[in-house]
PDB file of C-alpha atoms in Angstrom:
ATOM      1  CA  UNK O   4     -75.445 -64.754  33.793  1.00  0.00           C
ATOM      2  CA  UNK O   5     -72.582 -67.402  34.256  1.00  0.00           C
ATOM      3  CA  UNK O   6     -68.971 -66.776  32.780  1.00  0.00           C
ATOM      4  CA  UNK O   7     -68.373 -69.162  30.133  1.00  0.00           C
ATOM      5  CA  UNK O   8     -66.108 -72.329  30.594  1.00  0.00           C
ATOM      6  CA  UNK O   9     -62.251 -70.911  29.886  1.00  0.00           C
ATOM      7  CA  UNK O  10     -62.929 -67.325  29.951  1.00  0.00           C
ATOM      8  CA  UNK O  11     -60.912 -65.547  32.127  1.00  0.00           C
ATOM      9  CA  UNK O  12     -62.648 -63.342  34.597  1.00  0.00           C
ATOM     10  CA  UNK O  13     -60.838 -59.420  34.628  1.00  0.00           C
ATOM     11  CA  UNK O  14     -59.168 -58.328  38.064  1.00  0.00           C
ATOM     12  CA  UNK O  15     -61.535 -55.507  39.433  1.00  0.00           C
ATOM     13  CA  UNK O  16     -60.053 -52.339  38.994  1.00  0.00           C
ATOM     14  CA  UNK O  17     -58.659 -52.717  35.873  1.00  0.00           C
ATOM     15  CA  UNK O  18     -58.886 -51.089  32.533  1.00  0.00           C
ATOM     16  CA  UNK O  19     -59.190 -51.932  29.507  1.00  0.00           C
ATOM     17  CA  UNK O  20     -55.612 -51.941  27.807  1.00  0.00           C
ATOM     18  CA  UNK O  21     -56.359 -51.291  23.972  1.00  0.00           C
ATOM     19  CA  UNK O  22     -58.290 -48.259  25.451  1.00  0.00           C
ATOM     20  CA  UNK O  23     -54.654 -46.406  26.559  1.00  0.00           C
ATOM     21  CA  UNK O  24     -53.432 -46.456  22.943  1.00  0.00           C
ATOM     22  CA  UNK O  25     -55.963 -44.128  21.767  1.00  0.00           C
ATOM     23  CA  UNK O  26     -54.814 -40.777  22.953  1.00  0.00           C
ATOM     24  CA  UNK O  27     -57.077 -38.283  24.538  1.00  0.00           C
ATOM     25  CA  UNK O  28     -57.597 -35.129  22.992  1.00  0.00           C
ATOM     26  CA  UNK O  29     -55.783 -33.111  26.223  1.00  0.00           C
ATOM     27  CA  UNK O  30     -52.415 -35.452  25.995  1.00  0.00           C
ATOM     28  CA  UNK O  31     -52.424 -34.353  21.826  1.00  0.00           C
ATOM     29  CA  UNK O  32     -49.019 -32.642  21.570  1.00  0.00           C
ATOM     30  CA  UNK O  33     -48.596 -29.505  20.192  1.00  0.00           C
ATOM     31  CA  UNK O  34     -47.156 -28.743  16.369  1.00  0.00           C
ATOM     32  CA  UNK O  35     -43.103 -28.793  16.137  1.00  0.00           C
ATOM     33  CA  UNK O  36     -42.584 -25.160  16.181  1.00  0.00           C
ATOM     34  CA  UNK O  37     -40.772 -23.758  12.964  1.00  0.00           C
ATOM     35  CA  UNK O  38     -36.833 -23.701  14.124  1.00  0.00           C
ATOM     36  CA  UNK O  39     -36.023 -21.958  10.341  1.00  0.00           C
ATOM     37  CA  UNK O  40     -37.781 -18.966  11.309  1.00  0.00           C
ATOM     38  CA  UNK O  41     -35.353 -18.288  13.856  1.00  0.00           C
ATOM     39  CA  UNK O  42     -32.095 -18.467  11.588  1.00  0.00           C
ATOM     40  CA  UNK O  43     -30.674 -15.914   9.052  1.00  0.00           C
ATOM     41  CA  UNK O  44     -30.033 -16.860   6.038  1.00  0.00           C
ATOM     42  CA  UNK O  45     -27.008 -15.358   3.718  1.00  0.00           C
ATOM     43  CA  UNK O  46     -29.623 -13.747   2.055  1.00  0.00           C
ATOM     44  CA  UNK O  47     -30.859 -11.934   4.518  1.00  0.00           C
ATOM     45  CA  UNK O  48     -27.166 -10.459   5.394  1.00  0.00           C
ATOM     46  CA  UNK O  49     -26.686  -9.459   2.161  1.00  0.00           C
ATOM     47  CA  UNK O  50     -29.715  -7.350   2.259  1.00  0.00           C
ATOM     48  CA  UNK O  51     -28.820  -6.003   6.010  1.00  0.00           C
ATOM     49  CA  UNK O  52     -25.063  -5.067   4.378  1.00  0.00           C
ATOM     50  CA  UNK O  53     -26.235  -3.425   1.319  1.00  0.00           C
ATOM     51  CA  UNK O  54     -28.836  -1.527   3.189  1.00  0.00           C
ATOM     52  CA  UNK O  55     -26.189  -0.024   5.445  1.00  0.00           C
ATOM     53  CA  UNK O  56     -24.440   0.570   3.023  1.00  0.00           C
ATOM     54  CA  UNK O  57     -27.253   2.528   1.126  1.00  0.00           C
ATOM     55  CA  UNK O  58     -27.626   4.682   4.293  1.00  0.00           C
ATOM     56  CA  UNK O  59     -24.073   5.318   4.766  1.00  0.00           C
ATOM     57  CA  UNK O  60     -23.805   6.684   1.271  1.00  0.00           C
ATOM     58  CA  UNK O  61     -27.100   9.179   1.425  1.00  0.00           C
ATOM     59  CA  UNK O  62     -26.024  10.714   4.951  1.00  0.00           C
ATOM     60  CA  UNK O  63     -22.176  11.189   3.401  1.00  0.00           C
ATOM     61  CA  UNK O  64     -24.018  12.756  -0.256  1.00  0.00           C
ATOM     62  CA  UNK O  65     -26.442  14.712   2.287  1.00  0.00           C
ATOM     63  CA  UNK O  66     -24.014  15.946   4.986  1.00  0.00           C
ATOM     64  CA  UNK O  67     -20.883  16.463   2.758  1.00  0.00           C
ATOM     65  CA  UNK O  68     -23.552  18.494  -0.102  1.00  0.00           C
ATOM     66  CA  UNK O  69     -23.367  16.173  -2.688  1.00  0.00           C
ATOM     67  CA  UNK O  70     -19.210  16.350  -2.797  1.00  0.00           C
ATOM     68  CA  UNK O  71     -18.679  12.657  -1.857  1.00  0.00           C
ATOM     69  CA  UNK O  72     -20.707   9.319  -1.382  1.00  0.00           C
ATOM     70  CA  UNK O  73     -17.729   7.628   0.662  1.00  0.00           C
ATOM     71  CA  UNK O  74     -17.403  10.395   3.746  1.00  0.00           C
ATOM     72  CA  UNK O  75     -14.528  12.154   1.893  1.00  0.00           C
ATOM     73  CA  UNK O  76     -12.585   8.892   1.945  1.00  0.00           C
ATOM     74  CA  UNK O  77     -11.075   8.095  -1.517  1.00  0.00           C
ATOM     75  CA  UNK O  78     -11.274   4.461  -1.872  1.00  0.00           C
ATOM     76  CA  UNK O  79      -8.189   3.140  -4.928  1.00  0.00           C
ATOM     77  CA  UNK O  80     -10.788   0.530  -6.072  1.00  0.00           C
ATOM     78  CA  UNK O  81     -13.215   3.795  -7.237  1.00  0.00           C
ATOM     79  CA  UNK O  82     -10.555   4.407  -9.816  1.00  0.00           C
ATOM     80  CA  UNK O  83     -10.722   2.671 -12.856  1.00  0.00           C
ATOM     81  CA  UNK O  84      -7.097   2.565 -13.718  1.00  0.00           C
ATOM     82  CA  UNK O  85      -5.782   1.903 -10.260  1.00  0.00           C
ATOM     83  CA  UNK O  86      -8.253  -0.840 -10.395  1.00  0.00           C
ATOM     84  CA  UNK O  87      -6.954  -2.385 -13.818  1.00  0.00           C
ATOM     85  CA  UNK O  88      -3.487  -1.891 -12.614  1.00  0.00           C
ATOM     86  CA  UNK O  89      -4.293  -4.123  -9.306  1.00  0.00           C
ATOM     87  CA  UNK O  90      -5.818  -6.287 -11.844  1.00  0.00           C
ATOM     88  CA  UNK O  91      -3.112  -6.212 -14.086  1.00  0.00           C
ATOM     89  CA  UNK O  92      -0.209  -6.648 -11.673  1.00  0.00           C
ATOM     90  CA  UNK O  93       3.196  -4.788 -10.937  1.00  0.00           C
ATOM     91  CA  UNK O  94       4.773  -3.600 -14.105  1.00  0.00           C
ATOM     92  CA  UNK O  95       8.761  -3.827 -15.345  1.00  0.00           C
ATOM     93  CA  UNK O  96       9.791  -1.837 -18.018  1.00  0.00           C
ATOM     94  CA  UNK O  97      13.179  -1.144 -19.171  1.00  0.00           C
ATOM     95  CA  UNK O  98      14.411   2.416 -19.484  1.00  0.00           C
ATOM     96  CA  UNK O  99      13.277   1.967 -23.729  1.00  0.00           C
ATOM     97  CA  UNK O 100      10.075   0.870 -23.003  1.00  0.00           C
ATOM     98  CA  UNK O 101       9.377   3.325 -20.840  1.00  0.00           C
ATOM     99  CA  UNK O 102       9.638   5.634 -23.389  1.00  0.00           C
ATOM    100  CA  UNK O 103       6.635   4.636 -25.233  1.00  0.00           C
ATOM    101  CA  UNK O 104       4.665   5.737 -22.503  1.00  0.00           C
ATOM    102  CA  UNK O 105       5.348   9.367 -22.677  1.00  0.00           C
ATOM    103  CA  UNK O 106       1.534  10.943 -22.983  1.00  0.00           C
ATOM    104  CA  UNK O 107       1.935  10.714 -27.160  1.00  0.00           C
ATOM    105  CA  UNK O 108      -0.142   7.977 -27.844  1.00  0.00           C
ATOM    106  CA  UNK O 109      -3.455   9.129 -26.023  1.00  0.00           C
ATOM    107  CA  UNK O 110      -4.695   5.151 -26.108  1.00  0.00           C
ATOM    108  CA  UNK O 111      -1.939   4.768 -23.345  1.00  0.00           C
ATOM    109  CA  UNK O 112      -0.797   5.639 -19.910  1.00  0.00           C
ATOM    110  CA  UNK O 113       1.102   8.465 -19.517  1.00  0.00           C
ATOM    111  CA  UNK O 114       4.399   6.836 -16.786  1.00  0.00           C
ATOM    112  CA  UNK O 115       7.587   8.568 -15.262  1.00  0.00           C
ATOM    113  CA  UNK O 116      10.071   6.748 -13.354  1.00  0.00           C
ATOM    114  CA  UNK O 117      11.726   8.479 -10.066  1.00  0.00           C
ATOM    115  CA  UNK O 118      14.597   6.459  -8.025  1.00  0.00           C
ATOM    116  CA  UNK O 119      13.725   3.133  -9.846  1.00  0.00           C
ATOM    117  CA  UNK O 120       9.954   3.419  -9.428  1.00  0.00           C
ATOM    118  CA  UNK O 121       7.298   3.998 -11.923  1.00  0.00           C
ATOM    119  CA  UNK O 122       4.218   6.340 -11.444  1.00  0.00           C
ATOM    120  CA  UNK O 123       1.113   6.499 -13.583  1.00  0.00           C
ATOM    121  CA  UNK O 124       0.743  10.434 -14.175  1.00  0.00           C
ATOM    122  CA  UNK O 125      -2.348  10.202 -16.743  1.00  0.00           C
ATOM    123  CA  UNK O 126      -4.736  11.893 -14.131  1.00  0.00           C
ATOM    124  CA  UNK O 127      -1.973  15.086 -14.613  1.00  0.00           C
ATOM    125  CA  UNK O 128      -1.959  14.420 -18.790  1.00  0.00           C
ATOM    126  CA  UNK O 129      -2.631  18.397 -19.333  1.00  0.00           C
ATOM    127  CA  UNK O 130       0.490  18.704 -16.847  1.00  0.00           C
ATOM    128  CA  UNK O 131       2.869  15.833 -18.118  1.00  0.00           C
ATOM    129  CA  UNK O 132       1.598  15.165 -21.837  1.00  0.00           C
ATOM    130  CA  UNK O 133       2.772  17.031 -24.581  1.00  0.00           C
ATOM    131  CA  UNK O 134       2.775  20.265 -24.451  1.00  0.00           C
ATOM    132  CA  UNK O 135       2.847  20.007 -20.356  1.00  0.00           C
ATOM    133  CA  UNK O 136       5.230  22.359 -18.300  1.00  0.00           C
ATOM    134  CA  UNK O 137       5.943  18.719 -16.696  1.00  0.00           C
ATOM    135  CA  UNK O 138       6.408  16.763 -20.257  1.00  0.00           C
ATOM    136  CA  UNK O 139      10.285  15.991 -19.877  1.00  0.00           C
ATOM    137  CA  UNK O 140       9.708  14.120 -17.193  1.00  0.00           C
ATOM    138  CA  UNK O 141       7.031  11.457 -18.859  1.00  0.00           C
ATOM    139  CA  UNK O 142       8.599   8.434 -19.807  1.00  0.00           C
ATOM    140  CA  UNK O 143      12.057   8.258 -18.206  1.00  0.00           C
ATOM    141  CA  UNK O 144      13.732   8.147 -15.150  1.00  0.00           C
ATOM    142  CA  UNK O 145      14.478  12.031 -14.777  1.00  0.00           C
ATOM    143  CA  UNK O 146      15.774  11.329 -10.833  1.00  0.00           C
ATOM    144  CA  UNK O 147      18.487  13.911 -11.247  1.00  0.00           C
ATOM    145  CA  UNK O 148      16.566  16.759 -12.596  1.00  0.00           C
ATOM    146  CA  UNK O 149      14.335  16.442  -9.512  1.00  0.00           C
ATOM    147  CA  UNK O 150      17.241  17.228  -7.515  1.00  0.00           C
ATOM    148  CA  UNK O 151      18.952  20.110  -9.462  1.00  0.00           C
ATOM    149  CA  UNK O 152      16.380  21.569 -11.118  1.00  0.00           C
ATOM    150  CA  UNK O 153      17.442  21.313 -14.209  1.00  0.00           C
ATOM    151  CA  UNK O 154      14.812  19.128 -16.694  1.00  0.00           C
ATOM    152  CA  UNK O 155      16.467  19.517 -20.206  1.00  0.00           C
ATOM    153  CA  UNK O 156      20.032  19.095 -19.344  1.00  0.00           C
ATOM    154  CA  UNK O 157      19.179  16.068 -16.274  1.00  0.00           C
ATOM    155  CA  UNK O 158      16.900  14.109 -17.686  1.00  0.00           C
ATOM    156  CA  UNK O 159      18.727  10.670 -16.636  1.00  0.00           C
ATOM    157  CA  UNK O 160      19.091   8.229 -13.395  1.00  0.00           C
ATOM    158  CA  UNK O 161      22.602   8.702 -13.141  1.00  0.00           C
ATOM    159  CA  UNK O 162      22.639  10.656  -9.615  1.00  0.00           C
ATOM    160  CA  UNK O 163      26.800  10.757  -9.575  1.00  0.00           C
ATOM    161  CA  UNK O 164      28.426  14.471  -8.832  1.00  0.00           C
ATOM    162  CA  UNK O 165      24.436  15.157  -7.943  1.00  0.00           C
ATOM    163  CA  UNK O 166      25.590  16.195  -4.766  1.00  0.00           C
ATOM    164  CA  UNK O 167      27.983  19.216  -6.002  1.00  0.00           C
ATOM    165  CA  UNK O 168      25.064  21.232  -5.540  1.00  0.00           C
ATOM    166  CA  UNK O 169      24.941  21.317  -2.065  1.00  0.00           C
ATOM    167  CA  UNK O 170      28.740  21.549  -1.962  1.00  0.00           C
ATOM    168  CA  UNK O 171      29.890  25.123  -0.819  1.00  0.00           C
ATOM    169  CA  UNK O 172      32.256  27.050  -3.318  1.00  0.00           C
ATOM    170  CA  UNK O 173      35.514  27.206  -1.423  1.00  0.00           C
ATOM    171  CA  UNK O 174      36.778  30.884  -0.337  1.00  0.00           C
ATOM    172  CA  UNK O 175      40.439  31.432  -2.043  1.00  0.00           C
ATOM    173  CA  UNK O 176      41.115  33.956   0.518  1.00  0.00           C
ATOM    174  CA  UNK O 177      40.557  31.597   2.989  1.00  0.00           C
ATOM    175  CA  UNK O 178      43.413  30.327   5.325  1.00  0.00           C
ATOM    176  CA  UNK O 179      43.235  26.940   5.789  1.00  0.00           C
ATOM    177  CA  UNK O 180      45.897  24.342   5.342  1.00  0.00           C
ATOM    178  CA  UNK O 181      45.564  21.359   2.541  1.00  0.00           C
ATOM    179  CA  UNK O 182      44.696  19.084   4.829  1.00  0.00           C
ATOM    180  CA  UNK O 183      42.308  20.632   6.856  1.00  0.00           C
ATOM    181  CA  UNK O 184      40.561  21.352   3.085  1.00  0.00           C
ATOM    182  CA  UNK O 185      40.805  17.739   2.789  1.00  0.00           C
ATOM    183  CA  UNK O 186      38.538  16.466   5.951  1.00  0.00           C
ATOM    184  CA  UNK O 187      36.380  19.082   5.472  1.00  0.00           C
ATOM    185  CA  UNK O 188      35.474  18.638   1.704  1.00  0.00           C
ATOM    186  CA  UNK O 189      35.388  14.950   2.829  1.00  0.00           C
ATOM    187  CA  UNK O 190      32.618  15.552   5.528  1.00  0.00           C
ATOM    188  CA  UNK O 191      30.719  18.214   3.267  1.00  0.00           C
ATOM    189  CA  UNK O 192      30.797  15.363   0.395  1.00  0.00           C
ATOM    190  CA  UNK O 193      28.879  12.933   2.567  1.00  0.00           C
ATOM    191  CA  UNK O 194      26.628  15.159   3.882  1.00  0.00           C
ATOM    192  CA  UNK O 195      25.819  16.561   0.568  1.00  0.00           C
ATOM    193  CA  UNK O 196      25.394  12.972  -0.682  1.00  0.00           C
ATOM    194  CA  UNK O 197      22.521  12.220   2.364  1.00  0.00           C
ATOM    195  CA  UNK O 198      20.780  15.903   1.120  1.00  0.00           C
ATOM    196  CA  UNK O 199      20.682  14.181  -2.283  1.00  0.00           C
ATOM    197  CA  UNK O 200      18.982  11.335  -0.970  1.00  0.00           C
ATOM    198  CA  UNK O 201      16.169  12.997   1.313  1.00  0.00           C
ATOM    199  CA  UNK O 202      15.196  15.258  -1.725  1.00  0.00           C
ATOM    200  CA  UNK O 203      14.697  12.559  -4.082  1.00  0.00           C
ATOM    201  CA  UNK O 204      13.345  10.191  -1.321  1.00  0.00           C
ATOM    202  CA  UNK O 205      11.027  13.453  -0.986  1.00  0.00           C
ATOM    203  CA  UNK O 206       9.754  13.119  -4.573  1.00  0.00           C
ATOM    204  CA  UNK O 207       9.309   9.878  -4.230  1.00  0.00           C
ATOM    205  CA  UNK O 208       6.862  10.142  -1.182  1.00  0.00           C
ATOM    206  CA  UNK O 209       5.506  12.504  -3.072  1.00  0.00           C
ATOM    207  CA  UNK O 210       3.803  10.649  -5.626  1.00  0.00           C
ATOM    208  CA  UNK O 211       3.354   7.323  -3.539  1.00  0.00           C
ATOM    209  CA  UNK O 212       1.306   9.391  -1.151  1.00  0.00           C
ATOM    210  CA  UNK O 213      -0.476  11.623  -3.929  1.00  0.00           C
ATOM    211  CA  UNK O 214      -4.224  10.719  -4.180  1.00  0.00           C
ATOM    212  CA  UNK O 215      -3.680  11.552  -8.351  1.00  0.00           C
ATOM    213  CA  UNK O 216      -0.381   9.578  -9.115  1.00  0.00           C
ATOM    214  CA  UNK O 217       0.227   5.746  -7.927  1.00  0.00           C
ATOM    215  CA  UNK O 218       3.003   3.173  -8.252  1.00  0.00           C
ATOM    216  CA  UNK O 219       2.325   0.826 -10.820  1.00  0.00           C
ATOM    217  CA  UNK O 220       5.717  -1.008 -11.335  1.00  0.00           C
ATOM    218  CA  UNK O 221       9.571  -0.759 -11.326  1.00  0.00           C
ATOM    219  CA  UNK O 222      12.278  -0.015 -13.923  1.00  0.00           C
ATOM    220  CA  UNK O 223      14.165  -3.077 -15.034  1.00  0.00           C
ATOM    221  CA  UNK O 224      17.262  -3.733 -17.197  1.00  0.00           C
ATOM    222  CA  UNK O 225      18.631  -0.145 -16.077  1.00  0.00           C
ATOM    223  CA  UNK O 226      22.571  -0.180 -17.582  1.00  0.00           C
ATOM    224  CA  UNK O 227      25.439   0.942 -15.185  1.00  0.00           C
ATOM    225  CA  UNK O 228      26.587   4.223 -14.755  1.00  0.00           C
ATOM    226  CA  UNK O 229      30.430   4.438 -16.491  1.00  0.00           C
ATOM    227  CA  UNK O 230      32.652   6.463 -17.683  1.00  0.00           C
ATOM    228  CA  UNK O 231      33.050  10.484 -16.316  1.00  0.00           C
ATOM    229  CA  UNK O 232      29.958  11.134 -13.996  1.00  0.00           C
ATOM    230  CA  UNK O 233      28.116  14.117 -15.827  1.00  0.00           C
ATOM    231  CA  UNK O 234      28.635  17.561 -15.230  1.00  0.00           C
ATOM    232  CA  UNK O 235      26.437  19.679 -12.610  1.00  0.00           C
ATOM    233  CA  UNK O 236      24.132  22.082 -14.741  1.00  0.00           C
ATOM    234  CA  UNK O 237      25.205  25.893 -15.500  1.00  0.00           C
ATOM    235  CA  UNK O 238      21.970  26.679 -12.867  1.00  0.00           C
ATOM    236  CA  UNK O 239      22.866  24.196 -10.377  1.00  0.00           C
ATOM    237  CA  UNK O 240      26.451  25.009  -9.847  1.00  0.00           C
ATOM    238  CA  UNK O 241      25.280  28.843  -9.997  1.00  0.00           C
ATOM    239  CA  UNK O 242      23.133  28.122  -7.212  1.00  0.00           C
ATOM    240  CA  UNK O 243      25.795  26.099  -5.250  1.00  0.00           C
ATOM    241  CA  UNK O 244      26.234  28.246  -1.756  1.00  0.00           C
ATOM    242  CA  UNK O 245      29.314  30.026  -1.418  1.00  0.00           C
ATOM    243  CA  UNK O 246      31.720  29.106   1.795  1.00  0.00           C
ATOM    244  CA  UNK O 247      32.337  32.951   2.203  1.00  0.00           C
ATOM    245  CA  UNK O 248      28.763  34.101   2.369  1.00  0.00           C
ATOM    246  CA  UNK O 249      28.383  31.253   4.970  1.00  0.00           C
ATOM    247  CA  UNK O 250      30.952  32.465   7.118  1.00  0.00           C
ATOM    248  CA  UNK O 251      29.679  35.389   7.166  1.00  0.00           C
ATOM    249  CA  UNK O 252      26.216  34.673   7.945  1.00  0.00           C
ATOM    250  CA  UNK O 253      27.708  32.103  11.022  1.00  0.00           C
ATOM    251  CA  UNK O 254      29.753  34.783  12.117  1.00  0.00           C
ATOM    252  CA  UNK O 255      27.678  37.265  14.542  1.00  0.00           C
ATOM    253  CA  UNK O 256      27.875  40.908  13.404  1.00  0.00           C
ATOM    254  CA  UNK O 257      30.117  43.487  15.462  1.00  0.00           C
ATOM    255  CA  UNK O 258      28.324  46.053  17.138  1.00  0.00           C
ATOM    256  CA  UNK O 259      30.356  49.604  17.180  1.00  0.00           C
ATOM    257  CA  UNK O 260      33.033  50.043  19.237  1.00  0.00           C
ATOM    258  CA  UNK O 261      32.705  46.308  20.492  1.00  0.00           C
ATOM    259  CA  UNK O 262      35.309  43.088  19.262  1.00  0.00           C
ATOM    260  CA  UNK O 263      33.381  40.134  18.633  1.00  0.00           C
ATOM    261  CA  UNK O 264      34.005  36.955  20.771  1.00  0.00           C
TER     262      UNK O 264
END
C-alpha cells in the first residue's frame, strides 16, 4: 500500500509518544502515607498526664492505707485558705486592725503577729479562739510574751529591757571592783540581747515552717517605742539566773582533804 503524498514515514524503532503519558498500572504510585498519625496532639498529653497522675494517687491511697493521695507530701495549694490567701495577696494590717481578727467573729480568720509578721492560726481556732489556752496571743503582736513567758502582762512588740531575763542577778558578796561590774554587765547585756533574738527568731521559724500556721502578711503602721521601756514581769525576773548559783556550778567541787586548783 503506498504512503500518501506528505505523510511522514515513522523512524523504525520508535514508539508511539501519546502512548508514554498513560501510566502503566506497575509505575502507579502508592497512597501518601498519613504523616498525622505519627504526631501527638495536646490532647493526647493531657490524657498521658492525668493518667499518671491517676496512678500516682491510687498506689500513694493503696500503699500509705488510705492516709494520703499525694505520698505524704502536703501540697499548700490542697488548702483552701492558703490557696485564697495566694490568691488574695500579702496582707498589711496595722496593730488596730489586727485586732479584729482575734477568733471572735467566726466568719473571719483567726491572725497573730510575731516579730512584725502575721500568721493565720484558724487551723488551731480551739487553741487560739476564745476560750483557747493560746487566745492572748490572737490578734496582736505578743513578741515579748514569747520570750518571757508571760502572756497577760507582755502582750506588746516592744522587746526593750526583754533581755533582763537572761541577765544574772549580781552577788552582793561578791568582790569585784566598779569597773570590772561595768564590762561585765556590758558583755552580759549584749549577749542577753542576741538570746532575745534567737528565741523569738525561734518562734518565728516556728510557724513559717508549721504545716498548720502560714504567713499571710506583715504588720504596718507599728508606732515607736518611747518613753520608760516596760518592766520585766514578776515571773520573768524570778526566773532570772542568779550570778552566785553560777559560780558555784562553774566552780568544780572540793573533794576532802584536797584544795581546788
Amino acid at each position: 500500500m503506498s504512503t500518501p503524498p506528505g505523510a511522514r514515514r515513522r523512524p523504525q524503532g520508535t514508539k508511539d509518544r501519546r502512548s508514554n503519558n498513560t501510566p502503566s498500572s506497575d509505575a502507579i504510585p502508592d497512597e501518601p502515607e498519613d504523616q498525622t498519625s505519627r504526631i501527638i496532639s495536646p490532647l493526647d498529653i493531657v490524657r498521658i498526664v492525668i493518667t499518671l497522675i491517676g496512678v500516682s494517687c491510687a498506689l500513694s491511697y493503696y500503699t500509705t492505707s488510705g492516709a494520703s493521695l499525694y505520698w505524704n507530701f502536703d501540697p499548700w495549694f490542697t488548702d483552701p485558705a492558703k490557696l485564697a490567701h495566694w490568691w488574695q495577696g500579702p496582707l498589711q494590717l496595722t496593730p488596730t486592725q489586727l485586732t479584729t481578727f482575734d477568733g471572735s467573729d467566726p466568719n473571719k480568720p483567726i491572725y497573730l503577729a510575731i516579730n512584725g509578721k502575721i500568721f493565720d492560726v484558724s487551723a488551731g481556732r480551739h487553741t487560739y479562739g476564745p476560750g483557747g489556752s493560746y487566745h492572748v496571743f490572737a490578734g496582736r503582736d505578743a513578741t515579748r510574751a514569747f520570750v518571757t513567758g508571760c502572756f497577760l502582762e507582755d502582750r506588746t512588740g516592744d522587746m526593750r529591757g526583754a533581755e533582763e531575763i537572761y541577765i544574772p542577778v549580781d552577788d552582793p558578796d561578791e568582790d569585784i571592783t566598779s569597773a570590772q561590774k561595768k564590762i561585765r554587765a556590758e558583755r552580759d547585756r549584749r549577749k542577753a540581747k542576741e538570746k532575745v533574738q534567737q528565741e523569738v527568731q525561734k518562734w518565728e521559724s516556728f510557724y513559717k515552717t508549721s504545716k498548720k500556721y502560714f504567713q499571710v502578711g506583715e504588720l504596718v503602721g507599728v508606732p515607736e517605742y518611747t518613753g520608760e521601756p516596760p518592766k520585766l514581769c514578776e515571773p520573768a525576773q524570778k526566773g532570772r539566773p542568779k550570778r552566785k548559783n553560777q559560780k558555784q556550778h562553774e566552780s568544780p567541787s572540793a573533794a576532802p582533804g584536797k584544795p581546788v586548783h
